[in-house]
Amino acid sequence: MTIVEQLLEKYSSATAEEQNQALREVMQQITLAALNRTGFFEHAAFYGGTCLRIFYDLPRFSEDLDFSLLRVEPNFSLQPSLQAIKDEFTALGLDIDIATKDKTTNSQIESAFLKNNTPVFQLALRSERKLKIKLEVDTQPPLGFSTEEKLLLSPFSFYVKCFSLPDLFAGKMHALLFRKWKNRVKGRDWYDFEWYIRNGVTLNLSHFSERGYQSGNLPDHNLSPAGFRELLRTRITGLDINQAKVDIQKFVNNPQGLEIWSQEYFLQLSQMLKFKE
């Protein structure tokens, strides 16, 4: 049995989609291992939904790998790490292609918080499954966040520098409140919001404000708790619940848990939100 097969054994993958999600997560872990070998986490930290999934037990799958430099470095390049990533996959019997993905002004508008100067790379598995994962590194990040070292045991034991939970929560709420998807709704944002509240995670309002100011969505760095709650209330009252459910369903194993979703439900969750002191 190969190491990859051993890694896949821990997943209960009944359907083809679940098998793809499991293999994609194994690919993500292999990529993190390769980056660790290059010393990447001396310069950067892992954040976003995949970080929450792998290190904090978020019960949904996630697609992309998002990283933030620890300080502003406009000339930082991930290129030196790309060969190490390919070598890591090759050593485990998997072939991948890595391509640079060009960002456009349009993509910046749709995502609201990603910058045109953010390096984006796409890893594609050479197999009949055609799986892809995207890597992004914010080289001019909003600061004011804290990190912690998290242990990953697959494909070998190593540490990854990750955003702390209050700062991950701040990043998620920035996406939830300011992401512009035209007619689409990203139900994954709302699923994660529910998870943060259920787990009693406090939100770092200072880091949220820094993100909002840098992205041009807030006029200054000093958003008040009351101002945040009003932004959230407005977003919830305009939420298309059915679209949110459709978006999240393929990423969770228990879609029955979505039946309670409604605007009133999320408004009640918002009242339970607490801020980091």
PDB file of N, CA and C in Angstrom, residues 26-111:
ATOM      1  N   VAL A  26      -5.648  15.347   0.581  1.00  0.00           N
ATOM      2  CA  VAL A  26      -4.323  14.722   0.656  1.00  0.00           C
ATOM      3  C   VAL A  26      -3.314  15.545  -0.148  1.00  0.00           C
ATOM      4  N   MET A  27      -3.725  16.025  -1.313  1.00  0.00           N
ATOM      5  CA  MET A  27      -2.858  16.891  -2.114  1.00  0.00           C
ATOM      6  C   MET A  27      -2.490  18.156  -1.341  1.00  0.00           C
ATOM      7  N   GLN A  28      -3.448  18.706  -0.628  1.00  0.00           N
ATOM      8  CA  GLN A  28      -3.185  19.908   0.166  1.00  0.00           C
ATOM      9  C   GLN A  28      -2.144  19.629   1.248  1.00  0.00           C
ATOM     10  N   GLN A  29      -2.263  18.488   1.911  1.00  0.00           N
ATOM     11  CA  GLN A  29      -1.319  18.129   2.970  1.00  0.00           C
ATOM     12  C   GLN A  29       0.079  17.913   2.415  1.00  0.00           C
ATOM     13  N   ILE A  30       0.169  17.284   1.242  1.00  0.00           N
ATOM     14  CA  ILE A  30       1.469  17.067   0.604  1.00  0.00           C
ATOM     15  C   ILE A  30       2.108  18.411   0.258  1.00  0.00           C
ATOM     16  N   THR A  31       1.291  19.331  -0.237  1.00  0.00           N
ATOM     17  CA  THR A  31       1.805  20.663  -0.584  1.00  0.00           C
ATOM     18  C   THR A  31       2.329  21.385   0.658  1.00  0.00           C
ATOM     19  N   LEU A  32       1.596  21.305   1.754  1.00  0.00           N
ATOM     20  CA  LEU A  32       2.058  21.922   2.998  1.00  0.00           C
ATOM     21  C   LEU A  32       3.376  21.306   3.457  1.00  0.00           C
ATOM     22  N   ALA A  33       3.504  19.997   3.305  1.00  0.00           N
ATOM     23  CA  ALA A  33       4.743  19.319   3.693  1.00  0.00           C
ATOM     24  C   ALA A  33       5.917  19.823   2.858  1.00  0.00           C
ATOM     25  N   ALA A  34       5.693  19.985   1.562  1.00  0.00           N
ATOM     26  CA  ALA A  34       6.756  20.482   0.688  1.00  0.00           C
ATOM     27  C   ALA A  34       7.152  21.899   1.058  1.00  0.00           C
ATOM     28  N   LEU A  35       6.172  22.746   1.334  1.00  0.00           N
ATOM     29  CA  LEU A  35       6.464  24.129   1.720  1.00  0.00           C
ATOM     30  C   LEU A  35       7.239  24.166   3.034  1.00  0.00           C
ATOM     31  N   ASN A  36       6.899  23.282   3.946  1.00  0.00           N
ATOM     32  CA  ASN A  36       7.627  23.201   5.213  1.00  0.00           C
ATOM     33  C   ASN A  36       9.100  22.894   4.972  1.00  0.00           C
ATOM     34  N   ARG A  37       9.385  21.996   4.054  1.00  0.00           N
ATOM     35  CA  ARG A  37      10.781  21.620   3.766  1.00  0.00           C
ATOM     36  C   ARG A  37      11.595  22.813   3.262  1.00  0.00           C
ATOM     37  N   THR A  38      10.934  23.741   2.581  1.00  0.00           N
ATOM     38  CA  THR A  38      11.655  24.879   1.996  1.00  0.00           C
ATOM     39  C   THR A  38      11.822  26.041   2.961  1.00  0.00           C
ATOM     40  N   GLY A  39      11.271  25.926   4.178  1.00  0.00           N
ATOM     41  CA  GLY A  39      11.339  27.038   5.121  1.00  0.00           C
ATOM     42  C   GLY A  39      10.321  28.122   4.850  1.00  0.00           C
ATOM     43  N   PHE A  40       9.304  27.792   4.063  1.00  0.00           N
ATOM     44  CA  PHE A  40       8.291  28.777   3.682  1.00  0.00           C
ATOM     45  C   PHE A  40       7.600  29.398   4.886  1.00  0.00           C
ATOM     46  N   PHE A  41       7.369  28.597   5.940  1.00  0.00           N
ATOM     47  CA  PHE A  41       6.614  29.098   7.079  1.00  0.00           C
ATOM     48  C   PHE A  41       7.445  29.952   8.027  1.00  0.00           C
ATOM     49  N   GLU A  42       8.688  30.213   7.664  1.00  0.00           N
ATOM     50  CA  GLU A  42       9.454  31.248   8.356  1.00  0.00           C
ATOM     51  C   GLU A  42       9.038  32.628   7.859  1.00  0.00           C
ATOM     52  N   HIS A  43       8.399  32.662   6.692  1.00  0.00           N
ATOM     53  CA  HIS A  43       8.004  33.925   6.064  1.00  0.00           C
ATOM     54  C   HIS A  43       6.496  34.114   6.004  1.00  0.00           C
ATOM     55  N   ALA A  44       5.735  33.030   6.131  1.00  0.00           N
ATOM     56  CA  ALA A  44       4.306  33.107   5.847  1.00  0.00           C
ATOM     57  C   ALA A  44       3.507  32.265   6.830  1.00  0.00           C
ATOM     58  N   ALA A  45       2.202  32.537   6.858  1.00  0.00           N
ATOM     59  CA  ALA A  45       1.265  31.778   7.695  1.00  0.00           C
ATOM     60  C   ALA A  45       0.097  31.316   6.835  1.00  0.00           C
ATOM     61  N   PHE A  46      -0.478  30.214   7.228  1.00  0.00           N
ATOM     62  CA  PHE A  46      -1.598  29.575   6.553  1.00  0.00           C
ATOM     63  C   PHE A  46      -2.898  30.139   7.120  1.00  0.00           C
ATOM     64  N   TYR A  47      -3.863  30.449   6.254  1.00  0.00           N
ATOM     65  CA  TYR A  47      -5.161  30.918   6.737  1.00  0.00           C
ATOM     66  C   TYR A  47      -6.243  30.474   5.762  1.00  0.00           C
ATOM     67  N   GLY A  48      -7.496  30.793   6.062  1.00  0.00           N
ATOM     68  CA  GLY A  48      -8.588  30.460   5.167  1.00  0.00           C
ATOM     69  C   GLY A  48      -9.296  29.170   5.546  1.00  0.00           C
ATOM     70  N   GLY A  49     -10.267  28.777   4.707  1.00  0.00           N
ATOM     71  CA  GLY A  49     -11.101  27.628   4.993  1.00  0.00           C
ATOM     72  C   GLY A  49     -10.352  26.318   5.075  1.00  0.00           C
ATOM     73  N   THR A  50      -9.334  26.132   4.229  1.00  0.00           N
ATOM     74  CA  THR A  50      -8.585  24.879   4.267  1.00  0.00           C
ATOM     75  C   THR A  50      -7.765  24.781   5.544  1.00  0.00           C
ATOM     76  N   CYS A  51      -7.231  25.883   6.011  1.00  0.00           N
ATOM     77  CA  CYS A  51      -6.532  25.905   7.297  1.00  0.00           C
ATOM     78  C   CYS A  51      -7.488  25.498   8.406  1.00  0.00           C
ATOM     79  N   LEU A  52      -8.680  26.039   8.375  1.00  0.00           N
ATOM     80  CA  LEU A  52      -9.683  25.721   9.394  1.00  0.00           C
ATOM     81  C   LEU A  52     -10.067  24.247   9.326  1.00  0.00           C
ATOM     82  N   ARG A  53     -10.147  23.722   8.136  1.00  0.00           N
ATOM     83  CA  ARG A  53     -10.511  22.318   7.937  1.00  0.00           C
ATOM     84  C   ARG A  53      -9.420  21.381   8.479  1.00  0.00           C
ATOM     85  N   ILE A  54      -8.177  21.625   8.087  1.00  0.00           N
ATOM     86  CA  ILE A  54      -7.098  20.690   8.409  1.00  0.00           C
ATOM     87  C   ILE A  54      -6.676  20.779   9.871  1.00  0.00           C
ATOM     88  N   PHE A  55      -6.619  21.988  10.411  1.00  0.00           N
ATOM     89  CA  PHE A  55      -6.035  22.153  11.750  1.00  0.00           C
ATOM     90  C   PHE A  55      -7.037  22.423  12.864  1.00  0.00           C
ATOM     91  N   TYR A  56      -8.246  22.828  12.500  1.00  0.00           N
ATOM     92  CA  TYR A  56      -9.222  23.149  13.544  1.00  0.00           C
ATOM     93  C   TYR A  56     -10.509  22.343  13.411  1.00  0.00           C
ATOM     94  N   ASP A  57     -10.478  21.296  12.579  1.00  0.00           N
ATOM     95  CA  ASP A  57     -11.574  20.322  12.477  1.00  0.00           C
ATOM     96  C   ASP A  57     -12.888  20.904  11.959  1.00  0.00           C
ATOM     97  N   LEU A  58     -12.818  21.864  11.069  1.00  0.00           N
ATOM     98  CA  LEU A  58     -14.027  22.324  10.399  1.00  0.00           C
ATOM     99  C   LEU A  58     -14.622  21.156   9.613  1.00  0.00           C
ATOM    100  N   PRO A  59     -15.895  20.807   9.844  1.00  0.00           N
ATOM    101  CA  PRO A  59     -16.466  19.614   9.204  1.00  0.00           C
ATOM    102  C   PRO A  59     -16.969  19.850   7.786  1.00  0.00           C
ATOM    103  N   ARG A  60     -16.160  20.477   6.967  1.00  0.00           N
ATOM    104  CA  ARG A  60     -16.476  20.586   5.546  1.00  0.00           C
ATOM    105  C   ARG A  60     -15.179  20.591   4.763  1.00  0.00           C
ATOM    106  N   PHE A  61     -15.241  20.153   3.521  1.00  0.00           N
ATOM    107  CA  PHE A  61     -14.060  20.185   2.671  1.00  0.00           C
ATOM    108  C   PHE A  61     -13.842  21.603   2.129  1.00  0.00           C
ATOM    109  N   SER A  62     -12.603  21.867   1.733  1.00  0.00           N
ATOM    110  CA  SER A  62     -12.238  23.169   1.193  1.00  0.00           C
ATOM    111  C   SER A  62     -11.280  22.957   0.029  1.00  0.00           C
ATOM    112  N   GLU A  63     -11.198  23.932  -0.862  1.00  0.00           N
ATOM    113  CA  GLU A  63     -10.469  23.715  -2.120  1.00  0.00           C
ATOM    114  C   GLU A  63      -9.085  24.350  -2.182  1.00  0.00           C
ATOM    115  N   ASP A  64      -8.928  25.574  -1.699  1.00  0.00           N
ATOM    116  CA  ASP A  64      -7.721  26.350  -1.981  1.00  0.00           C
ATOM    117  C   ASP A  64      -6.781  26.413  -0.788  1.00  0.00           C
ATOM    118  N   LEU A  65      -5.539  26.786  -1.062  1.00  0.00           N
ATOM    119  CA  LEU A  65      -4.532  27.016  -0.028  1.00  0.00           C
ATOM    120  C   LEU A  65      -4.192  28.503  -0.035  1.00  0.00           C
ATOM    121  N   ASP A  66      -4.523  29.186   1.053  1.00  0.00           N
ATOM    122  CA  ASP A  66      -4.309  30.631   1.151  1.00  0.00           C
ATOM    123  C   ASP A  66      -3.249  30.927   2.200  1.00  0.00           C
ATOM    124  N   PHE A  67      -2.290  31.775   1.841  1.00  0.00           N
ATOM    125  CA  PHE A  67      -1.200  32.117   2.738  1.00  0.00           C
ATOM    126  C   PHE A  67      -1.041  33.636   2.798  1.00  0.00           C
ATOM    127  N   SER A  68      -0.570  34.090   3.932  1.00  0.00           N
ATOM    128  CA  SER A  68      -0.257  35.500   4.117  1.00  0.00           C
ATOM    129  C   SER A  68       1.180  35.609   4.592  1.00  0.00           C
ATOM    130  N   LEU A  69       1.948  36.503   3.988  1.00  0.00           N
ATOM    131  CA  LEU A  69       3.272  36.772   4.519  1.00  0.00           C
ATOM    132  C   LEU A  69       3.136  37.391   5.908  1.00  0.00           C
ATOM    133  N   LEU A  70       4.164  37.238   6.711  1.00  0.00           N
ATOM    134  CA  LEU A  70       4.144  37.777   8.067  1.00  0.00           C
ATOM    135  C   LEU A  70       4.420  39.267   8.087  1.00  0.00           C
ATOM    136  N   ARG A  71       4.976  39.769   6.995  1.00  0.00           N
ATOM    137  CA  ARG A  71       5.231  41.195   6.847  1.00  0.00           C
ATOM    138  C   ARG A  71       5.143  41.525   5.362  1.00  0.00           C
ATOM    139  N   VAL A  72       5.008  42.770   5.051  1.00  0.00           N
ATOM    140  CA  VAL A  72       4.891  43.179   3.648  1.00  0.00           C
ATOM    141  C   VAL A  72       6.217  42.935   2.929  1.00  0.00           C
ATOM    142  N   GLU A  73       6.171  42.137   1.864  1.00  0.00           N
ATOM    143  CA  GLU A  73       7.339  41.864   1.033  1.00  0.00           C
ATOM    144  C   GLU A  73       6.877  41.844  -0.422  1.00  0.00           C
ATOM    145  N   PRO A  74       6.792  43.000  -1.072  1.00  0.00           N
ATOM    146  CA  PRO A  74       6.262  43.060  -2.437  1.00  0.00           C
ATOM    147  C   PRO A  74       7.023  42.192  -3.435  1.00  0.00           C
ATOM    148  N   ASN A  75       8.298  41.928  -3.165  1.00  0.00           N
ATOM    149  CA  ASN A  75       9.117  41.169  -4.110  1.00  0.00           C
ATOM    150  C   ASN A  75       9.219  39.684  -3.762  1.00  0.00           C
ATOM    151  N   PHE A  76       8.447  39.249  -2.784  1.00  0.00           N
ATOM    152  CA  PHE A  76       8.494  37.830  -2.410  1.00  0.00           C
ATOM    153  C   PHE A  76       8.024  36.967  -3.584  1.00  0.00           C
ATOM    154  N   SER A  77       8.676  35.817  -3.752  1.00  0.00           N
ATOM    155  CA  SER A  77       8.298  34.903  -4.832  1.00  0.00           C
ATOM    156  C   SER A  77       8.186  33.478  -4.302  1.00  0.00           C
ATOM    157  N   LEU A  78       7.136  32.814  -4.726  1.00  0.00           N
ATOM    158  CA  LEU A  78       6.947  31.403  -4.384  1.00  0.00           C
ATOM    159  C   LEU A  78       7.654  30.483  -5.373  1.00  0.00           C
ATOM    160  N   GLN A  79       8.161  31.048  -6.440  1.00  0.00           N
ATOM    161  CA  GLN A  79       8.768  30.237  -7.491  1.00  0.00           C
ATOM    162  C   GLN A  79       9.824  29.255  -6.975  1.00  0.00           C
ATOM    163  N   PRO A  80      10.719  29.654  -6.060  1.00  0.00           N
ATOM    164  CA  PRO A  80      11.738  28.697  -5.591  1.00  0.00           C
ATOM    165  C   PRO A  80      11.151  27.466  -4.920  1.00  0.00           C
ATOM    166  N   SER A  81       9.912  27.553  -4.445  1.00  0.00           N
ATOM    167  CA  SER A  81       9.288  26.427  -3.749  1.00  0.00           C
ATOM    168  C   SER A  81       8.554  25.479  -4.693  1.00  0.00           C
ATOM    169  N   LEU A  82       8.308  25.911  -5.931  1.00  0.00           N
ATOM    170  CA  LEU A  82       7.464  25.118  -6.818  1.00  0.00           C
ATOM    171  C   LEU A  82       8.088  23.775  -7.176  1.00  0.00           C
ATOM    172  N   GLN A  83       9.399  23.757  -7.423  1.00  0.00           N
ATOM    173  CA  GLN A  83      10.054  22.492  -7.748  1.00  0.00           C
ATOM    174  C   GLN A  83      10.015  21.546  -6.555  1.00  0.00           C
ATOM    175  N   ALA A  84      10.167  22.100  -5.358  1.00  0.00           N
ATOM    176  CA  ALA A  84      10.091  21.264  -4.153  1.00  0.00           C
ATOM    177  C   ALA A  84       8.713  20.628  -4.019  1.00  0.00           C
ATOM    178  N   ILE A  85       7.679  21.370  -4.387  1.00  0.00           N
ATOM    179  CA  ILE A  85       6.327  20.822  -4.342  1.00  0.00           C
ATOM    180  C   ILE A  85       6.190  19.668  -5.334  1.00  0.00           C
ATOM    181  N   LYS A  86       6.680  19.869  -6.567  1.00  0.00           N
ATOM    182  CA  LYS A  86       6.604  18.806  -7.561  1.00  0.00           C
ATOM    183  C   LYS A  86       7.381  17.581  -7.099  1.00  0.00           C
ATOM    184  N   ASP A  87       8.559  17.801  -6.521  1.00  0.00           N
ATOM    185  CA  ASP A  87       9.391  16.686  -6.059  1.00  0.00           C
ATOM    186  C   ASP A  87       8.690  15.902  -4.950  1.00  0.00           C
ATOM    187  N   GLU A  88       7.978  16.611  -4.071  1.00  0.00           N
ATOM    188  CA  GLU A  88       7.272  15.944  -2.973  1.00  0.00           C
ATOM    189  C   GLU A  88       6.186  15.011  -3.522  1.00  0.00           C
ATOM    190  N   PHE A  89       5.452  15.485  -4.512  1.00  0.00           N
ATOM    191  CA  PHE A  89       4.416  14.654  -5.121  1.00  0.00           C
ATOM    192  C   PHE A  89       5.035  13.464  -5.857  1.00  0.00           C
ATOM    193  N   THR A  90       6.114  13.731  -6.584  1.00  0.00           N
ATOM    194  CA  THR A  90       6.769  12.651  -7.328  1.00  0.00           C
ATOM    195  C   THR A  90       7.250  11.543  -6.402  1.00  0.00           C
ATOM    196  N   ALA A  91       7.800  11.933  -5.257  1.00  0.00           N
ATOM    197  CA  ALA A  91       8.303  10.949  -4.296  1.00  0.00           C
ATOM    198  C   ALA A  91       7.181  10.058  -3.764  1.00  0.00           C
ATOM    199  N   LEU A  92       5.943  10.572  -3.806  1.00  0.00           N
ATOM    200  CA  LEU A  92       4.796   9.803  -3.318  1.00  0.00           C
ATOM    201  C   LEU A  92       4.023   9.141  -4.455  1.00  0.00           C
ATOM    202  N   GLY A  93       4.592   9.176  -5.658  1.00  0.00           N
ATOM    203  CA  GLY A  93       3.982   8.480  -6.785  1.00  0.00           C
ATOM    204  C   GLY A  93       2.896   9.245  -7.503  1.00  0.00           C
ATOM    205  N   LEU A  94       2.852  10.565  -7.328  1.00  0.00           N
ATOM    206  CA  LEU A  94       1.841  11.388  -7.995  1.00  0.00           C
ATOM    207  C   LEU A  94       2.524  12.406  -8.891  1.00  0.00           C
ATOM    208  N   ASP A  95       1.977  12.600 -10.086  1.00  0.00           N
ATOM    209  CA  ASP A  95       2.498  13.602 -11.015  1.00  0.00           C
ATOM    210  C   ASP A  95       1.558  14.794 -11.039  1.00  0.00           C
ATOM    211  N   ILE A  96       2.131  15.984 -10.956  1.00  0.00           N
ATOM    212  CA  ILE A  96       1.323  17.199 -11.013  1.00  0.00           C
ATOM    213  C   ILE A  96       1.931  18.197 -11.978  1.00  0.00           C
ATOM    214  N   ASP A  97       1.098  19.086 -12.450  1.00  0.00           N
ATOM    215  CA  ASP A  97       1.543  20.253 -13.205  1.00  0.00           C
ATOM    216  C   ASP A  97       1.261  21.482 -12.353  1.00  0.00           C
ATOM    217  N   ILE A  98       2.168  22.450 -12.381  1.00  0.00           N
ATOM    218  CA  ILE A  98       1.967  23.703 -11.664  1.00  0.00           C
ATOM    219  C   ILE A  98       2.010  24.843 -12.677  1.00  0.00           C
ATOM    220  N   ALA A  99       0.963  25.614 -12.708  1.00  0.00           N
ATOM    221  CA  ALA A  99       0.884  26.727 -13.647  1.00  0.00           C
ATOM    222  C   ALA A  99       0.592  28.010 -12.900  1.00  0.00           C
ATOM    223  N   THR A 100       1.138  29.101 -13.402  1.00  0.00           N
ATOM    224  CA  THR A 100       0.796  30.410 -12.864  1.00  0.00           C
ATOM    225  C   THR A 100      -0.552  30.828 -13.424  1.00  0.00           C
ATOM    226  N   LYS A 101      -1.437  31.248 -12.553  1.00  0.00           N
ATOM    227  CA  LYS A 101      -2.772  31.668 -12.972  1.00  0.00           C
ATOM    228  C   LYS A 101      -2.847  33.189 -12.944  1.00  0.00           C
ATOM    229  N   ASP A 102      -3.103  33.768 -14.097  1.00  0.00           N
ATOM    230  CA  ASP A 102      -3.161  35.225 -14.180  1.00  0.00           C
ATOM    231  C   ASP A 102      -4.416  35.742 -13.494  1.00  0.00           C
ATOM    232  N   LYS A 103      -4.247  36.783 -12.701  1.00  0.00           N
ATOM    233  CA  LYS A 103      -5.388  37.446 -12.085  1.00  0.00           C
ATOM    234  C   LYS A 103      -5.804  38.618 -12.957  1.00  0.00           C
ATOM    235  N   THR A 104      -7.082  38.886 -12.958  1.00  0.00           N
ATOM    236  CA  THR A 104      -7.605  40.001 -13.735  1.00  0.00           C
ATOM    237  C   THR A 104      -8.299  40.979 -12.809  1.00  0.00           C
ATOM    238  N   THR A 105      -8.523  42.169 -13.323  1.00  0.00           N
ATOM    239  CA  THR A 105      -9.262  43.159 -12.528  1.00  0.00           C
ATOM    240  C   THR A 105     -10.630  42.618 -12.145  1.00  0.00           C
ATOM    241  N   ASN A 106     -11.250  41.880 -13.074  1.00  0.00           N
ATOM    242  CA  ASN A 106     -12.580  41.329 -12.808  1.00  0.00           C
ATOM    243  C   ASN A 106     -12.562  40.380 -11.622  1.00  0.00           C
ATOM    244  N   SER A 107     -11.516  39.527 -11.548  1.00  0.00           N
ATOM    245  CA  SER A 107     -11.466  38.575 -10.440  1.00  0.00           C
ATOM    246  C   SER A 107     -11.288  39.306  -9.116  1.00  0.00           C
ATOM    247  N   GLN A 108     -10.572  40.429  -9.133  1.00  0.00           N
ATOM    248  CA  GLN A 108     -10.402  41.197  -7.908  1.00  0.00           C
ATOM    249  C   GLN A 108     -11.747  41.751  -7.441  1.00  0.00           C
ATOM    250  N   ILE A 109     -12.535  42.218  -8.358  1.00  0.00           N
ATOM    251  CA  ILE A 109     -13.847  42.764  -8.004  1.00  0.00           C
ATOM    252  C   ILE A 109     -14.730  41.687  -7.401  1.00  0.00           C
ATOM    253  N   GLU A 110     -14.719  40.503  -7.986  1.00  0.00           N
ATOM    254  CA  GLU A 110     -15.596  39.434  -7.509  1.00  0.00           C
ATOM    255  C   GLU A 110     -15.192  38.939  -6.121  1.00  0.00           C
ATOM    256  N   SER A 111     -13.899  38.886  -5.841  1.00  0.00           N
ATOM    257  CA  SER A 111     -13.477  38.342  -4.554  1.00  0.00           C
ATOM    258  C   SER A 111     -13.356  39.413  -3.481  1.00  0.00           C
TER     259      SER A 111
END
